XYZ file of C-alpha atoms in Angstrom:
642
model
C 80.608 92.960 145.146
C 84.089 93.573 146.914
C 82.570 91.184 150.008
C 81.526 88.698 147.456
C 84.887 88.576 145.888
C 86.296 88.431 149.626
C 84.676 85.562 150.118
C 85.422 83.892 147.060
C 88.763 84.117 147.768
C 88.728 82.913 151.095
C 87.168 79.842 149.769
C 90.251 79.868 147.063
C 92.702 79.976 150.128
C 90.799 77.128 151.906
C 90.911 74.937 148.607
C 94.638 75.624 148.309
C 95.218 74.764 151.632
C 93.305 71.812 151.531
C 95.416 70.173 148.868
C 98.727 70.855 150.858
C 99.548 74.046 149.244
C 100.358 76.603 152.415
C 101.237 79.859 152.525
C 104.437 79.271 153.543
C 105.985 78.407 150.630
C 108.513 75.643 150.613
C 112.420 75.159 149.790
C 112.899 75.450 146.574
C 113.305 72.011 144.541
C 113.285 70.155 141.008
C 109.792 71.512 140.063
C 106.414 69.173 140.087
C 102.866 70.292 139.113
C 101.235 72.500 141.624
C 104.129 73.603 143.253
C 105.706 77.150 144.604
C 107.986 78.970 142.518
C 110.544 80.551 144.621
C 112.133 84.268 143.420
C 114.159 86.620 145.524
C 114.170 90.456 145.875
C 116.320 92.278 147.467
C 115.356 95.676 149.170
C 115.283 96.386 152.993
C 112.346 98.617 152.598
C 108.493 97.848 153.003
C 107.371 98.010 149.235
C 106.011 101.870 149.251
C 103.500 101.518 146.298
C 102.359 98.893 143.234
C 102.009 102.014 141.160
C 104.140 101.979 137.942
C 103.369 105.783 137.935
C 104.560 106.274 141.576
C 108.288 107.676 141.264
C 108.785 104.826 143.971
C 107.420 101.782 142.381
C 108.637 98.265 142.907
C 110.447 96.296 139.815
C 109.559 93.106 139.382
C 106.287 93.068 140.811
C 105.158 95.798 138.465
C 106.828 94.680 135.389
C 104.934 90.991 136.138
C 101.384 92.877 136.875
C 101.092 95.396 134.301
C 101.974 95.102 130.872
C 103.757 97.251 128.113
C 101.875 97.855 124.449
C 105.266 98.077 123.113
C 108.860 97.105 124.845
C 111.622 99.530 123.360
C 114.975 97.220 123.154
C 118.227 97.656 124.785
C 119.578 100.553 123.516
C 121.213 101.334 121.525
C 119.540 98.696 119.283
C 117.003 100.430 116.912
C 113.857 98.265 117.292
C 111.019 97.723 118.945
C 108.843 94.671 119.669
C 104.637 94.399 120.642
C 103.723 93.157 123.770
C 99.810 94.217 124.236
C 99.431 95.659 121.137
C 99.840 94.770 117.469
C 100.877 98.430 115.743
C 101.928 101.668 116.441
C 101.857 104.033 113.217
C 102.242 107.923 112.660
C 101.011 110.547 110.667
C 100.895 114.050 110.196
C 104.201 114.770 110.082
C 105.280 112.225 113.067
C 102.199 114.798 115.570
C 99.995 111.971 115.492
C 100.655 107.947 116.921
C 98.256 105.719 116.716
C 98.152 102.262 118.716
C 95.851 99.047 118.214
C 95.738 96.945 120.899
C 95.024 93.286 120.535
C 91.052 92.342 120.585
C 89.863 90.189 122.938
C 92.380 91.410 126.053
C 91.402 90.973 129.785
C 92.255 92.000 132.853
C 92.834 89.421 135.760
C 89.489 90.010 137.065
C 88.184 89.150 133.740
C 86.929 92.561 132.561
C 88.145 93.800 129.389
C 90.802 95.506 128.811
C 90.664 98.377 126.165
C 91.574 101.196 124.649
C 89.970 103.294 127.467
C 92.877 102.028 129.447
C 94.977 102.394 126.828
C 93.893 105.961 126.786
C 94.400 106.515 130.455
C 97.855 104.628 131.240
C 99.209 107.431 128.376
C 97.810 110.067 129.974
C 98.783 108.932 133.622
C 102.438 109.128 132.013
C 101.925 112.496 130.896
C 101.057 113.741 134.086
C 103.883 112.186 135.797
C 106.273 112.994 133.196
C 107.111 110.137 131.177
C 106.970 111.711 127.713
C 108.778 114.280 125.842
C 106.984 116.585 124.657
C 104.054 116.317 126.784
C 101.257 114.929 124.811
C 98.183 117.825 123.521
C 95.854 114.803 123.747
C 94.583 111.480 123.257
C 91.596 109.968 121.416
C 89.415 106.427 121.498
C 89.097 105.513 117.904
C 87.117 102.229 118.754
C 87.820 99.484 121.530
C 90.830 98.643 120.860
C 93.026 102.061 118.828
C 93.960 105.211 120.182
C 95.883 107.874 118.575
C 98.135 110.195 120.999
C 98.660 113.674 119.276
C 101.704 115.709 120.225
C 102.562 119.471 119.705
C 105.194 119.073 117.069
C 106.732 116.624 114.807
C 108.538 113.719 116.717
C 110.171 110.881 114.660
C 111.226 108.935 117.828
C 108.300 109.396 119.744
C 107.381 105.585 120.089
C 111.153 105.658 122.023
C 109.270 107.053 125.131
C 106.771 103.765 125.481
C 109.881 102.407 127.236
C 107.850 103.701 130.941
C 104.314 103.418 129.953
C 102.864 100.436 131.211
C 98.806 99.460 130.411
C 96.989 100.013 133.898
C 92.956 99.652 134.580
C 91.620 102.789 134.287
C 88.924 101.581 136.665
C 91.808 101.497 139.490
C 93.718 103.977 138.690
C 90.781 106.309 138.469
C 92.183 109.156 140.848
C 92.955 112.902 140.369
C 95.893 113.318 137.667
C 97.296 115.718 140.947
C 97.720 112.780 143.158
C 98.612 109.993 140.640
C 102.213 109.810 142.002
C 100.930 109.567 145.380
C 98.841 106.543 144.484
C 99.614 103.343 145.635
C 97.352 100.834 143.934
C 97.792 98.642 147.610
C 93.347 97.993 147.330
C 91.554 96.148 144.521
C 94.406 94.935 142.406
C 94.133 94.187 138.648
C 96.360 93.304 136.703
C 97.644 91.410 133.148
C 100.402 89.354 133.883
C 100.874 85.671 134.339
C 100.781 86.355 137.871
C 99.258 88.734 140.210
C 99.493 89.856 143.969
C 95.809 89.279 144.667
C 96.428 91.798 147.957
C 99.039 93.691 149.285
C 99.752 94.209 153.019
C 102.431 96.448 154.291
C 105.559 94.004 155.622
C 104.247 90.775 154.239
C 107.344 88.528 153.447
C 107.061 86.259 150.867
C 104.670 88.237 148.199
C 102.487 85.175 147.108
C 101.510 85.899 143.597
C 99.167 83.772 141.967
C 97.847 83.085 138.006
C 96.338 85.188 135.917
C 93.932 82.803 134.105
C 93.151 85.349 131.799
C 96.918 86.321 131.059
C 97.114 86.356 127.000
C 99.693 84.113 126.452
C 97.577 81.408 128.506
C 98.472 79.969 132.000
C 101.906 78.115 133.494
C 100.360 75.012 134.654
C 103.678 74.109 136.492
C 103.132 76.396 139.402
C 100.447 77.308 141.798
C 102.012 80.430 142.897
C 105.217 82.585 142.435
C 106.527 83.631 146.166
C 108.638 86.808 146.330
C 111.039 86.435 148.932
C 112.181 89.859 150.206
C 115.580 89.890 151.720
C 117.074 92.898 153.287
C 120.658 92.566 151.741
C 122.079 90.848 148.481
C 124.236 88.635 150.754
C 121.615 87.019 152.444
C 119.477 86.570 149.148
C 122.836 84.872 148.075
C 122.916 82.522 150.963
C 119.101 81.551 150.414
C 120.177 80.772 147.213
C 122.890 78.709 148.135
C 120.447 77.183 150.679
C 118.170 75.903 147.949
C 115.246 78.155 149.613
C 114.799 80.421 145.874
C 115.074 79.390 142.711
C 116.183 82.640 141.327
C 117.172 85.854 141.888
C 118.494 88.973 139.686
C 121.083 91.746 140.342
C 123.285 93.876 137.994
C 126.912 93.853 137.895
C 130.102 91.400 136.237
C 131.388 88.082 136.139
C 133.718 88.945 138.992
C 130.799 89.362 141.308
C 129.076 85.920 140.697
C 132.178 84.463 142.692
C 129.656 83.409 145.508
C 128.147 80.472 142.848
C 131.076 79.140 141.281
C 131.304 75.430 141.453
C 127.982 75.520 143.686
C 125.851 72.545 143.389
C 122.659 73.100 141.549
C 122.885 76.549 140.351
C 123.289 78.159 137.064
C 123.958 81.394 135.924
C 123.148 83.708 133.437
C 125.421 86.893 132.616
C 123.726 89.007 129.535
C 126.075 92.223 128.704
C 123.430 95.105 128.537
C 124.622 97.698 126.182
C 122.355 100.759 127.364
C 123.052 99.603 131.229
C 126.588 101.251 132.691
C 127.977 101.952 135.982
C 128.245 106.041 136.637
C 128.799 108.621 139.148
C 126.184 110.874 139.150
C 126.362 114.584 139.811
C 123.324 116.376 141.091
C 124.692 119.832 139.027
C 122.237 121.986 140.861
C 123.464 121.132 144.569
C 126.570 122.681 145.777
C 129.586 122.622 145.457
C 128.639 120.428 142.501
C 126.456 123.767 140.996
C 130.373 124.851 140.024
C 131.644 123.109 136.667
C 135.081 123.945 137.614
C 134.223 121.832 140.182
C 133.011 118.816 138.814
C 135.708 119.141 136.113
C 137.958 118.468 139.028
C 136.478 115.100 140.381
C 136.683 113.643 137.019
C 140.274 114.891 137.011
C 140.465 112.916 140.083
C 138.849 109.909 139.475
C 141.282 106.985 138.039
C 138.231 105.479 135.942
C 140.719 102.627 134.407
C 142.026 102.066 137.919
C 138.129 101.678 139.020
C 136.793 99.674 136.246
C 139.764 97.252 136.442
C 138.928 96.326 140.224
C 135.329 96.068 139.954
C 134.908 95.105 136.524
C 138.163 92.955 135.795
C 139.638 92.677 132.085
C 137.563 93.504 129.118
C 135.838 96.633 130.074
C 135.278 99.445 127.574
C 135.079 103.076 129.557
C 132.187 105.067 128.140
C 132.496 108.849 126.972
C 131.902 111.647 128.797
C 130.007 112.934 125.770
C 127.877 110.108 125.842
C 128.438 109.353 122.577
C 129.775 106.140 120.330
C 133.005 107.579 119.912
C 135.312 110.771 121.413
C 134.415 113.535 118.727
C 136.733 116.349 117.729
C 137.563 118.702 120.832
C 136.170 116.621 123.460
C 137.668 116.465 126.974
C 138.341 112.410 128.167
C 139.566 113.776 131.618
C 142.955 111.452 132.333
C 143.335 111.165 135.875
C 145.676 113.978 137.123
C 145.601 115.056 140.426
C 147.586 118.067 139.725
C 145.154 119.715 137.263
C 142.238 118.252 139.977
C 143.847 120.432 142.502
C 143.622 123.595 140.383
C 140.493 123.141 138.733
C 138.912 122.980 142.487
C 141.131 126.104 143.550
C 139.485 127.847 140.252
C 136.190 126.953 141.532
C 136.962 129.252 144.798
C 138.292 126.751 147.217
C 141.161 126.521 149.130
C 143.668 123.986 150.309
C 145.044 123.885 154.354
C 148.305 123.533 155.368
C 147.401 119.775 156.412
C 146.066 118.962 152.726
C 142.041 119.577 153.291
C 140.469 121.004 150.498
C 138.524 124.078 152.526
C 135.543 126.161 151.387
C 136.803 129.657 151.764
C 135.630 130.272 155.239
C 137.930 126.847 156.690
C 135.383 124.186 156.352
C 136.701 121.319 154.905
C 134.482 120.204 151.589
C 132.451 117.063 152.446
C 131.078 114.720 149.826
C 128.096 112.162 150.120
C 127.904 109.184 147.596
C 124.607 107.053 147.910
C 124.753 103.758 146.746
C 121.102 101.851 145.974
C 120.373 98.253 147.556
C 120.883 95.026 145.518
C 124.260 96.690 143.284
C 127.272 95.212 144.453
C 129.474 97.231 141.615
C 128.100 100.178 142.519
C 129.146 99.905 146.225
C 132.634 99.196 145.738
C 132.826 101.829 142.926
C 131.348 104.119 146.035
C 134.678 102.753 148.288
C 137.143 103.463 145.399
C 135.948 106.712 144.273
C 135.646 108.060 147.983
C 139.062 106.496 148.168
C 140.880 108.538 145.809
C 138.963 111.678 146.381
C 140.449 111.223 149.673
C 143.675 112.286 148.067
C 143.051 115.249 146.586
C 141.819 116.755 150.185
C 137.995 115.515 149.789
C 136.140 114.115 152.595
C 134.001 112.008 151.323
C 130.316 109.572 153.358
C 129.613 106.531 151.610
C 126.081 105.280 152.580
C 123.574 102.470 151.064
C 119.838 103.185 150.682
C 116.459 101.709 149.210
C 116.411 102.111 145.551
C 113.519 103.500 145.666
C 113.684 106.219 148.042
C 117.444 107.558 146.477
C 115.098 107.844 142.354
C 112.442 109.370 145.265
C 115.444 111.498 146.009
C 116.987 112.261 142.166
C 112.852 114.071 141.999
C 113.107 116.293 145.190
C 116.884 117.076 144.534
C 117.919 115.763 148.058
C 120.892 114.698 147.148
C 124.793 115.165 145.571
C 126.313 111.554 144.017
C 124.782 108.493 143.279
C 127.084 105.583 142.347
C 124.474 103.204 140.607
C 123.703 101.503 137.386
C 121.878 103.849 135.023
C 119.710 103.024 131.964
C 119.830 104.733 128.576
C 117.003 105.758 126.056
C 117.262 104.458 122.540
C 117.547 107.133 120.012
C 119.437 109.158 122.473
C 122.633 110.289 121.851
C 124.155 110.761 125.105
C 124.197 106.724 126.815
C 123.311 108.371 130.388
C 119.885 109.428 130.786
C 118.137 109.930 134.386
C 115.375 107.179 134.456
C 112.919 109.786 135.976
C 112.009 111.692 133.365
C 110.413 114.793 135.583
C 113.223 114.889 138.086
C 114.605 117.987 135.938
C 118.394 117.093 137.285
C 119.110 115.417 134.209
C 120.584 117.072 131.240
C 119.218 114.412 128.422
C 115.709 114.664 130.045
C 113.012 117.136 129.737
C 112.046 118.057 132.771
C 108.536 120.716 132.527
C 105.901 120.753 133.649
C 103.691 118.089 132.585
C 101.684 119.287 129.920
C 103.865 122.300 129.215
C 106.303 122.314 126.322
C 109.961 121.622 127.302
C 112.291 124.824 126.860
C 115.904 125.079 126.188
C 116.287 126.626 129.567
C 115.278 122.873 131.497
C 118.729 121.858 130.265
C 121.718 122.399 132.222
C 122.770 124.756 129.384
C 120.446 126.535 127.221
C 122.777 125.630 124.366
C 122.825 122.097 124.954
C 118.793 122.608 125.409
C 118.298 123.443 121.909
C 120.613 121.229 120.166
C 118.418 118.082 121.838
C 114.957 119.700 121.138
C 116.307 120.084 117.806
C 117.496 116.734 117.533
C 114.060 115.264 118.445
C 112.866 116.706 115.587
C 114.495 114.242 113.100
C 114.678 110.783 112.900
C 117.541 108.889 114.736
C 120.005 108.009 112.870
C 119.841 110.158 110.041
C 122.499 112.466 109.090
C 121.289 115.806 110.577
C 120.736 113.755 113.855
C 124.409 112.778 113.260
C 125.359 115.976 112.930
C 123.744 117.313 116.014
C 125.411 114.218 118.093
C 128.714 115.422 117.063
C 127.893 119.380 118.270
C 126.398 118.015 121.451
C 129.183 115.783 122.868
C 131.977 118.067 123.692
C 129.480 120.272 125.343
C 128.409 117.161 127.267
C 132.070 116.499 128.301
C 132.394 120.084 129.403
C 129.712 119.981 131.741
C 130.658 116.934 133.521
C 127.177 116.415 135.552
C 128.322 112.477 135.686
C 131.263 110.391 135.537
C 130.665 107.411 133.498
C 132.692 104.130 133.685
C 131.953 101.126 132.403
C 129.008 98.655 130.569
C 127.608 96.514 133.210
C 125.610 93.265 132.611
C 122.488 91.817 133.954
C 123.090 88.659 136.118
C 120.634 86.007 136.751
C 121.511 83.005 139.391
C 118.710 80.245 139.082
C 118.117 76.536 139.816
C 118.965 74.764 137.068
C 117.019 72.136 137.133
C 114.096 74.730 136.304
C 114.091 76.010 132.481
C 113.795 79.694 132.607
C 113.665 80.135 128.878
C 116.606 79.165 127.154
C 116.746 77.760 123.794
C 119.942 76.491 123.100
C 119.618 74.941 119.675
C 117.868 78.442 118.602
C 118.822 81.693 120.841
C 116.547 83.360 118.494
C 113.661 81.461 120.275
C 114.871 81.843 123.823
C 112.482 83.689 126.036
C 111.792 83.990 129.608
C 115.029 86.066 131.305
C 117.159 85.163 128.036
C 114.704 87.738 126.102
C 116.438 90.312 124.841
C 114.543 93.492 126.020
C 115.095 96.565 127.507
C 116.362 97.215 130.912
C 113.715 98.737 132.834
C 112.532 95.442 133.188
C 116.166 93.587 133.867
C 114.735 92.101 137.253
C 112.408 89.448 135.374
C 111.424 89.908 131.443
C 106.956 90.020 131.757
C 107.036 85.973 130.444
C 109.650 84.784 132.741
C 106.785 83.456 135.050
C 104.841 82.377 132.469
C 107.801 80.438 130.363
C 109.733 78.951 133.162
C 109.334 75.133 133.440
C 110.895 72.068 135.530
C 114.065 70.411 133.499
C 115.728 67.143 134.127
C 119.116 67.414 136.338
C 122.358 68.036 134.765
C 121.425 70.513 132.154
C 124.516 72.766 131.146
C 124.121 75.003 128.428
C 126.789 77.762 126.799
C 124.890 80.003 124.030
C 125.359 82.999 122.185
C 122.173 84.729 122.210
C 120.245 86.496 119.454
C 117.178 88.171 118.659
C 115.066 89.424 115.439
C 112.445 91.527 115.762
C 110.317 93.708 113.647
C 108.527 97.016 113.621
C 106.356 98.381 110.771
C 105.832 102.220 111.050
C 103.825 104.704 108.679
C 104.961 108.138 108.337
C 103.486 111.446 106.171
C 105.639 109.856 103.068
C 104.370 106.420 103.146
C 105.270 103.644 105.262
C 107.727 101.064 105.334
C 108.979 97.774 107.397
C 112.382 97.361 108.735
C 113.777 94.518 110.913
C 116.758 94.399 112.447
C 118.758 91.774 113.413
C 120.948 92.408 117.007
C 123.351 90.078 118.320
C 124.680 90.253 122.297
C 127.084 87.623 123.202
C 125.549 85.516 126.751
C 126.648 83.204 128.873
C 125.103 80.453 130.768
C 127.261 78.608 133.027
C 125.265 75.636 135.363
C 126.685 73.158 137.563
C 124.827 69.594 137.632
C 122.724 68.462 140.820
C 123.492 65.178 141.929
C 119.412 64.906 142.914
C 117.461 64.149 140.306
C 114.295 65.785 139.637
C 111.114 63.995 139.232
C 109.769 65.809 136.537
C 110.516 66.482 133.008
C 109.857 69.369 130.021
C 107.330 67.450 128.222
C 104.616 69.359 127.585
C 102.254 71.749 129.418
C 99.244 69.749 128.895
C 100.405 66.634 130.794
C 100.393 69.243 134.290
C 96.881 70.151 134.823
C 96.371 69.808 138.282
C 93.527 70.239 140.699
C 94.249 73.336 142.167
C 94.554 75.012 139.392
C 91.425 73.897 137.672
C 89.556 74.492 141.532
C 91.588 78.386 141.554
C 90.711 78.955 138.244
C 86.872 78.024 138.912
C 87.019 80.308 141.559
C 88.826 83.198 139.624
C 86.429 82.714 137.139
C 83.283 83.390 139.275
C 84.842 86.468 140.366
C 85.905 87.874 137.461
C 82.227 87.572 136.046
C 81.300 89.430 138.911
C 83.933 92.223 138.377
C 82.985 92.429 135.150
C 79.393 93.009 135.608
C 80.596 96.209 137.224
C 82.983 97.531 134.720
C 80.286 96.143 131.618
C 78.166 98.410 132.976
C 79.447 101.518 132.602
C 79.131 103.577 129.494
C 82.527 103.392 126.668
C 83.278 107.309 126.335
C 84.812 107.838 122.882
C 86.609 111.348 122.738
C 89.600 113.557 123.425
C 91.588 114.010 126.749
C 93.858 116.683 127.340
């Protein structure tokens, strides 16, 4: 079968080619039918797997390939919102979810996709550590429900869907043991509108092409989506400038879109992210930073205003070291004081020369490394401040940039001290900063046990902190016993000091505006594509912006406000009820006018059915018959798995 689908798509290639379409894609312009869509990503890495489960996985590719059966919102807005499935409802005391995915669901290969992946994708996130508590098991009900059971009651359990994307079982079907290790580079399958059809190590541009059997239907604009891969945000910047992408995503403030002010033919979207915030984080088990009286003395000695004033500019809001909404009653804010930095590090054991060094006792001055990840501007210069003024309390302190992926790599194996990066929070959490690996066990708002294995108050950086949040998972966010418990946890928090939080950052999107990437400015509540409001795990590109973006005439300028609605019905052991929520986030979209027009206009879909797509789509079709034969044929187990 796998040389029959080879051949196939050799014959799609040919096609392509014969109708102009190369693999080369070219410079990005006003949009026509059949043409490349051209994105950016910026990492200076070889991608080192296609595995959402992998602790190194690639955003955006994944989040375009592999679905979610439920996105959890930015935090902390209470709601939720189906993508690949319909409902989620408990019983039993909040120990038992069940999920119904939506009938009729296919993978790109046009095999079904079912509950038996459904199954597996939560279990592959069990074994890799994505929930908390680990789940006892999970059942088939039928072809399209499964209900996950847990080992005790959990309110806010649908909170940890946030990581689990859908994945074909039928791929994925290795040893739970070497899941992480996976990298999903041979026989790819996905969901999305588009899909990497094959992955080899170094290509540059990723050519993805359509799903035809994505659920939403098929963008008939575009023939293929090339990922551009550039090894530094400045030169994705100056292929944007260039006109060689149409977009490309990175997290930071309005100070840092400087670059594409006034530039001809760009637009750009800034969306405040409430649950994503620039923060210093302390690995707490990694000396000298194992000492509290020593991390109590950085944040003595970081100037957070002075920071967030440079980087972010007027307007910022400096987050707690609690974590929580507000400063509760004996909580420590840390005001810069260099003076009680000094003695806090002296109470920690240390010792200062004659020449101003802070020493360890045996004359070695203390040395400091802060890693910054690729593609955040903020986060580097926050690096260059903070080493900066550590410099003045005696502190000698390495600044150095490295691949996203291998520094989260690094938050798992504990190779590491400070991270100056954008983090993402968990909705229903209390404390904003949570570590986005959930298994690295260096967090103190994460469980981190063994897969499988009930978490225990010891996995917490205090054993006192420990139970307070396993208690606090035990009742519905929100409520006034999980109040009550925020209130006890946040001083501890501050005491501990494992990070050093600064400020609410904002996801920014530069884009040719002459291309519609999903903005609806009569009705925010109908916008879509990157102006979805979702949650951050997926800030690169929201799982429709492929599917949703479109050609516009020139000189579109738009300035919205964007809002969205969205509902979630849940059943509990008393009954069930319906709540919707309504959360508003103030946006901005700035766009200069081309002076080129564009030959094409947003009329609709129908009017761009081109040849190629109807040829690739043949083709696909063929070969997903033939895939499916395979997967058809084996038999639908119904039953329990640890």
């Amino acid at each position: 079968m796998k040389q029959q689908i080879l051949k196939l798509t050799l014959v799609t290639l040919l096609l392509l080619a014969s109708f102009g379409i190369g693999i080369h894609p070219s410079t990005a312009q006003g949009a026509t039918p059949g043409t490349t869509l051209n994105a950016g990503l910026n990492r200076f890495a070889t991608i080192p797997s296609l595995n959402p489960y992998s602790p190194v996985y690639v955003n955006p590719i994944d989040s375009e390939m592999y679905l979610r059966c439920v996105h959890v919102d930015d935090a902390p807005a209470k709601h939720f919102t189906n993508i690949l499935c319909t409902s989620e409802t408990a019983a039993n005391n909040y120990t038992s979810w069940t999920m119904n995915l939506m009938s009729g669901l296919k993978w790109s290969d046009g095999s079904p996709l079912n509950a038996t992946d459904l199954q597996w994708s939560l279990i592959d996130g069990n074994a890799t550590g994505y929930f908390s508590p680990y789940l006892t098991s999970v059942k088939v009900l039928n072809s399209t429900a499964v209900t996950a059971i847990v080992p005790y009651s959990q309110p806010n359990w649908l909170e940890n869907m946030e990581n689990i994307f859908i994945v074909p079982h039928e791929s994925f079907n290795v040893p739970l043991s070497s899941l992480a290790s996976f990298t999903d580079f041979t026989n790819i399958v996905g969901a999305g509108p588009y899909i990497l059809p094959s992955y080899t190590a170094g290509t540059n541009p990723l050519l993805m092409v359509p799903n035809q059997y994505y659920y939403l239907g098929n963008n008939q604009y575009y023939a293929q989506v090339a990922v551009h891969i550039f090894s530094s945000l400045t030169s994705m910047e100056s292929a944007m400038l260039a006109g060689q992408i149409d977009i490309m995503w990175y997290g930071g403030t309005g100070q840092s879109t400087g670059p594409f002010n006034g530039a001809n033919g760009i637009g750009v979207y800034v969306r405040p992210t409430p649950a994503n915030y620039q923060i210093l984080n302390l690995n707490y088990l990694k000396a000298p930073l194992n000492t509290v009286a020593f991390r109590q003395g950085l944040a003595y000695a970081t100037d957070r205003n002075a920071i967030s004033q440079t980087v972010n500019g007027p307007g910022y809001t400096l987050i707690n070291y609690g974590g929580g909404p507000s400063v509760a009653s004996g909580e420590n804010t840390y005001s810069f004081n260099t003076t009680l930095a000094k003695q806090m590090f002296v109470q920690a054991g240390m010792k200062y020369s004659s020449g101003g060094q802070l020493q360890y006792t045996n004359g070695t001055q203390v040395t400091l490394t802060i890693e910054v990840p690729t593609g955040e501007p903020d986060s580097a210069n926050i690096a260059s401040l903070a080493a900066q003024q550590w410099a003045n309390v005696g502190i000698h302190v390495l600044t150095d940039t490295v691949e996203a992926t291998s520094l989260y790599a690094a938050f798992g194996s504990g190779a590491w001290q400070i991270a100056s990066l954008q983090e993402d929070g968990t909705t229903g959490n209390p404390i904003r900063y949570t570590d986005q690996l959930q298994s690295s066990g260096l967090s103190i708002t994460t469980v981190a046990a063994t897969p499988g294995t009930p978490a225990t108050a010891g996995q917490f950086v205090t054993r006192q902190i420990g139970n307070l949040i396993l208690n606090q998972s035990l009742v519905p966010t929100g409520s006034t016993a999980y109040n009550a418990i925020t209130d006890q946890l946040t001083p501890l928090v501050a005491n501990q000091v494992v990070m050093i939080p600064l400020y609410t950052e904002s996801a920014i999107t530069v884009y040719n505006n002459k291309i519609s990437f999903g903005t609806n400015a009569t009705d925010p509540n109908q916008s879509t594509g990157i102006y979805n409001y979702q949650t951050d795990v997926q800030a690169p590109y929201a799982d429709t912006t492929f599917y949703y973006v479109h050609p516009l005439s020139a000189g579109t300028s738009t300035t919205t406000s964007s809002a969205t609605t969205t509902s979630s019905s849940k059943t509990g052991s008393t009954g069930s009820s319906t709540t919707t929520i309504t959360t508003t986030t103030t946006a901005t979209v700035t766009t200069t006018p081309s002076t080129t027009s564009s030959s094409s206009s947003s009329t609709s879909l129908s009017n761009y059915i081109f040849p190629v797509v109807a040829i690739t789509a043949l083709v696909l079709a063929v070969t997903g018959i033939l895939a499916s034969s395979k997967r058809r044929s084996q038999e639908f187990k119904l039953g329990n798995v640890a």
